[in-house]
Short mmCIF file of C-alpha atoms in Angstrom, two decimals:
data_model
loop_
_atom_site.label_atom_id
_atom_site.label_comp_id
_atom_site.label_asym_id
_atom_site.label_seq_id
_atom_site.Cartn_x
_atom_site.Cartn_y
_atom_site.Cartn_z
CA UNK A 1 3.03 -31.16 -7.78
CA UNK A 2 5.90 -28.81 -8.70
CA UNK A 3 4.86 -28.71 -12.36
CA UNK A 4 1.25 -27.97 -11.39
CA UNK A 5 2.26 -25.25 -8.93
CA UNK A 6 4.58 -23.64 -11.51
CA UNK A 7 1.76 -23.69 -14.04
CA UNK A 8 -0.70 -22.04 -11.61
CA UNK A 9 1.99 -19.50 -10.70
CA UNK A 10 1.44 -18.06 -14.21
CA UNK A 11 -1.98 -16.91 -12.94
CA UNK A 12 -0.42 -14.13 -10.88
CA UNK A 13 -0.87 -10.66 -12.43
CA UNK A 14 1.79 -9.64 -14.95
CA UNK A 15 3.04 -6.80 -12.72
CA UNK A 16 3.45 -9.14 -9.76
CA UNK A 17 5.20 -11.75 -11.94
CA UNK A 18 7.58 -9.07 -13.22
CA UNK A 19 8.65 -8.28 -9.66
CA UNK A 20 8.46 -11.65 -7.86
CA UNK A 21 8.03 -14.28 -10.60
CA UNK A 22 11.63 -15.55 -10.86
CA UNK A 23 12.20 -15.88 -7.13
CA UNK A 24 8.73 -17.37 -6.56
CA UNK A 25 9.34 -20.02 -9.24
CA UNK A 26 12.72 -20.79 -7.61
CA UNK A 27 10.95 -21.32 -4.29
CA UNK A 28 8.37 -23.63 -5.89
CA UNK A 29 11.22 -25.66 -7.38
CA UNK A 30 13.04 -25.90 -4.01
CA UNK A 31 10.11 -26.67 -1.72
CA UNK A 32 8.44 -30.02 -1.08
CA UNK A 33 4.91 -29.25 -2.19
CA UNK A 34 1.63 -30.97 -1.38
CA UNK A 35 -1.89 -30.47 -2.76
CA UNK A 36 -2.69 -27.76 -0.19
CA UNK A 37 0.36 -25.78 -1.32
CA UNK A 38 -0.88 -25.89 -4.90
CA UNK A 39 -4.31 -24.65 -3.75
CA UNK A 40 -2.49 -21.95 -1.80
CA UNK A 41 -0.74 -20.78 -4.96
CA UNK A 42 -4.08 -20.68 -6.84
CA UNK A 43 -5.79 -18.73 -4.03
CA UNK A 44 -2.94 -16.26 -3.68
CA UNK A 45 -2.74 -15.72 -7.47
CA UNK A 46 -6.48 -15.00 -7.62
CA UNK A 47 -6.29 -12.62 -4.66
CA UNK A 48 -3.43 -10.70 -6.31
CA UNK A 49 -5.35 -10.62 -9.58
CA UNK A 50 -8.48 -9.20 -7.93
CA UNK A 51 -6.39 -6.60 -6.10
CA UNK A 52 -4.53 -5.54 -9.23
CA UNK A 53 -7.64 -5.06 -11.36
CA UNK A 54 -9.97 -3.37 -8.88
CA UNK A 55 -7.79 -0.53 -7.70
CA UNK A 56 -6.54 2.53 -9.54
CA UNK A 57 -2.86 2.60 -10.47
CA UNK A 58 -0.64 5.62 -9.97
CA UNK A 59 1.49 5.94 -13.10
CA UNK A 60 3.40 9.10 -12.33
CA UNK A 61 3.65 11.65 -9.55
CA UNK A 62 5.59 14.78 -8.60
CA UNK A 63 5.32 16.72 -5.35
CA UNK A 64 6.77 20.12 -4.44
CA UNK A 65 6.70 22.14 -1.23
CA UNK A 66 5.87 25.81 -1.82
CA UNK A 67 5.47 28.71 0.66
CA UNK A 68 2.45 27.87 2.92
CA UNK A 69 1.61 24.73 0.98
CA UNK A 70 2.45 22.26 -1.72
CA UNK A 71 1.83 21.23 -5.31
CA UNK A 72 1.02 17.69 -6.41
CA UNK A 73 0.89 16.42 -9.98
CA UNK A 74 -0.29 12.92 -10.79
CA UNK A 75 -1.41 10.55 -13.52
CA UNK A 76 -3.72 7.78 -12.33
CA UNK A 77 -5.08 4.89 -14.38
CA UNK A 78 -8.67 4.22 -13.31
CA UNK A 79 -10.38 0.87 -13.97
CA UNK A 80 -13.79 1.04 -15.66
CA UNK A 81 -16.73 -1.28 -15.06
CA UNK A 82 -16.47 -2.68 -18.59
CA UNK A 83 -12.88 -3.80 -17.92
CA UNK A 84 -11.32 -0.85 -19.75
CA UNK A 85 -9.10 1.83 -18.24
CA UNK A 86 -9.05 5.60 -18.33
CA UNK A 87 -6.26 8.04 -17.53
CA UNK A 88 -6.92 10.76 -14.94
CA UNK A 89 -4.34 13.56 -14.90
CA UNK A 90 -4.34 16.31 -12.30
CA UNK A 91 -2.42 19.25 -10.92
CA UNK A 92 -3.31 20.27 -7.36
CA UNK A 93 -2.00 23.26 -5.40
CA UNK A 94 -2.92 24.01 -1.80
CA UNK A 95 -2.02 27.14 0.10
CA UNK A 96 -2.93 27.15 3.78
CA UNK A 97 -2.86 30.40 5.74
CA UNK A 98 -4.05 29.00 9.06
CA UNK A 99 -7.64 30.24 9.23
CA UNK A 100 -8.18 30.08 5.48
CA UNK A 101 -6.94 28.25 2.41
CA UNK A 102 -6.94 28.25 -1.37
CA UNK A 103 -6.86 25.15 -3.55
CA UNK A 104 -6.45 24.94 -7.30
CA UNK A 105 -7.18 21.71 -9.18
CA UNK A 106 -6.60 21.37 -12.90
CA UNK A 107 -7.63 17.94 -14.14
CA UNK A 108 -8.64 15.93 -17.16
CA UNK A 109 -10.24 12.51 -17.54
CA UNK A 110 -9.36 10.44 -20.60
CA UNK A 111 -9.60 12.46 -23.79
CA UNK A 112 -12.18 14.81 -22.28
CA UNK A 113 -11.49 18.54 -21.89
CA UNK A 114 -9.67 19.68 -18.77
CA UNK A 115 -11.43 21.68 -16.07
CA UNK A 116 -10.05 23.95 -13.38
CA UNK A 117 -11.55 24.34 -9.93
CA UNK A 118 -10.52 27.15 -7.61
CA UNK A 119 -11.71 27.01 -4.01
CA UNK A 120 -11.22 29.67 -1.34
CA UNK A 121 -12.25 28.46 2.09
CA UNK A 122 -12.59 29.80 5.63
CA UNK A 123 -12.03 27.07 8.20
CA UNK A 124 -14.82 26.42 10.68
CA UNK A 125 -15.64 24.03 13.52
CA UNK A 126 -13.97 20.62 13.68
CA UNK A 127 -16.16 17.64 14.51
CA UNK A 128 -14.37 14.29 14.47
CA UNK A 129 -12.83 13.70 11.06
CA UNK A 130 -14.71 16.62 9.51
CA UNK A 131 -14.50 20.42 9.55
CA UNK A 132 -17.30 22.74 8.46
CA UNK A 133 -15.91 25.37 6.08
CA UNK A 134 -17.39 28.39 4.31
CA UNK A 135 -16.21 28.18 0.71
CA UNK A 136 -16.39 30.00 -2.57
CA UNK A 137 -15.81 27.83 -5.62
CA UNK A 138 -15.12 28.72 -9.23
CA UNK A 139 -15.33 25.99 -11.87
CA UNK A 140 -13.68 26.99 -15.14
CA UNK A 141 -14.70 24.76 -18.05
CA UNK A 142 -12.69 24.35 -21.24
CA UNK A 143 -15.56 25.90 -23.27
CA UNK A 144 -15.03 29.21 -21.47
CA UNK A 145 -17.94 28.98 -19.05
CA UNK A 146 -17.44 29.71 -15.36
CA UNK A 147 -19.68 28.52 -12.52
CA UNK A 148 -19.43 30.25 -9.16
CA UNK A 149 -20.92 28.85 -5.98
CA UNK A 150 -20.76 29.76 -2.31
CA UNK A 151 -21.51 26.99 0.11
CA UNK A 152 -20.90 25.52 3.52
CA UNK A 153 -19.09 22.23 3.09
CA UNK A 154 -17.87 19.41 5.29
CA UNK A 155 -14.13 18.97 4.69
CA UNK A 156 -12.79 15.48 5.31
CA UNK A 157 -9.64 16.01 7.39
CA UNK A 158 -8.24 12.55 6.68
CA UNK A 159 -7.62 13.65 3.10
CA UNK A 160 -4.92 15.99 4.43
CA UNK A 161 -3.49 13.12 6.51
CA UNK A 162 -3.37 10.94 3.39
CA UNK A 163 -1.67 13.67 1.33
CA UNK A 164 0.87 14.32 4.11
CA UNK A 165 1.75 10.61 4.05
CA UNK A 166 2.14 10.70 0.27
CA UNK A 167 4.41 13.76 0.50
CA UNK A 168 6.51 12.13 3.22
CA UNK A 169 6.96 8.96 1.15
CA UNK A 170 7.81 11.06 -1.93
CA UNK A 171 10.50 12.90 0.07
CA UNK A 172 11.91 9.49 1.09
CA UNK A 173 12.37 8.74 -2.61
CA UNK A 174 9.72 6.02 -2.99
CA UNK A 175 8.44 5.39 -6.51
CA UNK A 176 4.89 6.35 -7.49
CA UNK A 177 3.98 2.65 -7.66
CA UNK A 178 5.32 1.96 -4.15
CA UNK A 179 3.60 5.03 -2.70
CA UNK A 180 0.25 4.04 -4.16
CA UNK A 181 0.70 0.42 -3.07
CA UNK A 182 1.28 1.56 0.50
CA UNK A 183 -1.70 3.94 0.38
CA UNK A 184 -3.97 0.95 -0.16
CA UNK A 185 -2.33 -1.14 2.53
CA UNK A 186 -4.25 -1.61 5.79
CA UNK A 187 -2.12 0.47 8.13
CA UNK A 188 -1.58 3.44 5.80
CA UNK A 189 -5.02 3.79 4.32
CA UNK A 190 -6.97 6.44 6.29
CA UNK A 191 -10.18 4.83 5.06
CA UNK A 192 -9.39 1.78 7.17
CA UNK A 193 -8.69 3.58 10.46
CA UNK B 1 1.32 -16.49 16.68
CA UNK B 2 0.18 -17.61 13.22
CA UNK B 3 0.01 -14.31 11.28
CA UNK B 4 2.28 -14.99 8.26
CA UNK B 5 3.58 -11.41 8.17
CA UNK B 6 4.69 -11.57 11.82
CA UNK B 7 6.26 -14.98 11.25
CA UNK B 8 8.26 -13.63 8.30
CA UNK B 9 9.40 -10.59 10.30
CA UNK B 10 10.38 -12.83 13.23
CA UNK B 11 12.32 -15.08 10.87
CA UNK B 12 14.24 -12.15 9.39
CA UNK B 13 14.99 -10.73 12.86
CA UNK B 14 18.08 -12.93 13.16
CA UNK B 15 19.41 -12.39 9.65
CA UNK B 16 18.68 -12.13 5.93
CA UNK B 17 16.96 -15.11 4.32
CA UNK B 18 15.45 -16.12 0.98
CA UNK B 19 12.00 -17.71 0.66
CA UNK B 20 12.93 -21.34 1.19
CA UNK B 21 15.14 -20.52 4.19
CA UNK B 22 12.24 -18.57 5.72
CA UNK B 23 9.84 -21.51 5.27
CA UNK B 24 12.28 -23.86 7.01
CA UNK B 25 13.09 -21.40 9.79
CA UNK B 26 9.40 -20.66 10.49
CA UNK B 27 8.59 -24.34 10.68
CA UNK B 28 11.50 -24.82 13.11
CA UNK B 29 10.81 -21.96 15.53
CA UNK B 30 7.00 -21.71 15.32
CA UNK B 31 5.94 -25.17 14.20
CA UNK B 32 3.93 -23.55 11.40
CA UNK B 33 4.23 -24.83 7.85
CA UNK B 34 3.57 -21.90 5.51
CA UNK B 35 2.82 -22.61 1.85
CA UNK B 36 4.75 -20.72 -0.85
CA UNK B 37 1.62 -18.76 -1.88
CA UNK B 38 1.02 -17.60 1.70
CA UNK B 39 4.70 -16.75 2.16
CA UNK B 40 4.88 -14.59 -0.95
CA UNK B 41 1.56 -12.92 -0.13
CA UNK B 42 3.16 -11.89 3.17
CA UNK B 43 6.43 -10.84 1.49
CA UNK B 44 4.49 -8.68 -1.00
CA UNK B 45 2.56 -6.93 1.79
CA UNK B 46 5.66 -6.45 3.95
CA UNK B 47 7.65 -4.95 1.10
CA UNK B 48 4.76 -2.61 0.25
CA UNK B 49 4.78 -1.40 3.85
CA UNK B 50 8.55 -0.87 3.70
CA UNK B 51 9.09 -3.35 6.56
CA UNK B 52 11.36 -5.64 4.57
CA UNK B 53 13.47 -5.09 1.47
CA UNK B 54 15.36 -7.30 -0.97
CA UNK B 55 19.15 -7.43 -0.62
CA UNK B 56 21.82 -8.14 -3.20
CA UNK B 57 22.69 -11.77 -3.59
CA UNK B 58 25.24 -13.80 -5.52
CA UNK B 59 22.44 -16.21 -6.38
CA UNK B 60 20.44 -15.18 -9.40
CA UNK B 61 16.95 -16.34 -8.49
CA UNK B 62 16.88 -16.99 -4.75
CA UNK B 63 16.24 -13.48 -3.49
CA UNK B 64 17.11 -12.81 0.17
CA UNK B 65 15.25 -10.21 2.23
CA UNK B 66 16.27 -8.10 5.17
CA UNK B 67 14.31 -6.41 7.93
CA UNK B 68 14.17 -2.59 7.63
CA UNK B 69 14.40 -0.28 10.66
CA UNK B 70 10.62 0.35 10.39
CA UNK B 71 10.03 -3.41 10.19
CA UNK B 72 12.11 -4.03 13.29
CA UNK B 73 10.14 -1.34 15.16
CA UNK B 74 6.82 -2.78 14.00
CA UNK B 75 7.85 -6.30 15.04
CA UNK B 76 8.93 -5.05 18.47
CA UNK B 77 5.56 -3.33 18.95
CA UNK B 78 3.59 -6.38 17.87
CA UNK B 79 5.60 -8.79 20.03
CA UNK B 80 5.30 -6.46 22.98
CA UNK B 81 1.49 -6.42 22.57
CA UNK B 82 1.42 -10.22 22.25
CA UNK B 83 3.60 -10.52 25.33
CA UNK B 84 1.17 -8.35 27.27
CA UNK B 85 -1.77 -10.54 26.20
CA UNK B 86 0.12 -13.71 27.16
CA UNK B 87 0.99 -12.28 30.60
CA UNK B 88 -2.59 -11.22 31.32
CA UNK B 89 -3.99 -14.52 30.00
CA UNK B 90 -1.65 -16.59 32.19
CA UNK B 91 -2.39 -14.42 35.22
CA UNK B 92 -6.15 -14.86 34.75
CA UNK B 93 -5.79 -18.61 34.29
CA UNK B 94 -3.95 -18.82 37.62
CA UNK B 95 -6.76 -16.98 39.42
CA UNK B 96 -9.58 -18.88 37.67
#
């Protein structure tokens, strides 16, 4: 049983093996294993594999507090439907003046040209997890074109909660990988509450 | 109580342990036999939450873990909730 379990333990994702592989193998060598334990290893390895391939991966991140707001830079590896991956890089700055705010996002996806989005918003009524804002948005494309729109938008307030959590974890010195891992965990993911 | 993450936290509440020691301890105090896959699934989740962390060990491969302050707080909250449910359940059984 031990040999079988150790063989199936190779099914865990490479990242997981790099972190836990040696100690997990030591446990498999120490424990008295039965068939159910071997099935348990297979199931757990498959679960980890599904998790590791279906979610984006944060490669790098930097966060700075600035007067009335913050700046956040990140590089995220996004999985594609065909099994490939694409790199999404972004710089985000938010300045909040109480009744109004300004956000600047400069981002690029893969080898495509970067685009910059500037949003000025006036905060409106809050209803549950959403707030209705009056916004003016400028989209600056790399080819020199600029699109300007004014619209009333529903702002999802839990995004701010999520970013505050990320900033707090960053201040505590957690690595980008740990921060992202915790964002997807049940208790920290605002999508789950 | 059969949630593997709570069992691991409860096991670490009285001191640092590596995987095999946790399996033995959990079987002793809870009568639950966790498999290695289930145990390390729980350890992975708990470490991601920041509720446990690895500690230095003289042994090369058998990695001990310790409960963090957040983990201790979380365990206290969970046990307190369970305790409340047990109390209410027993009370209702008496009156049934």
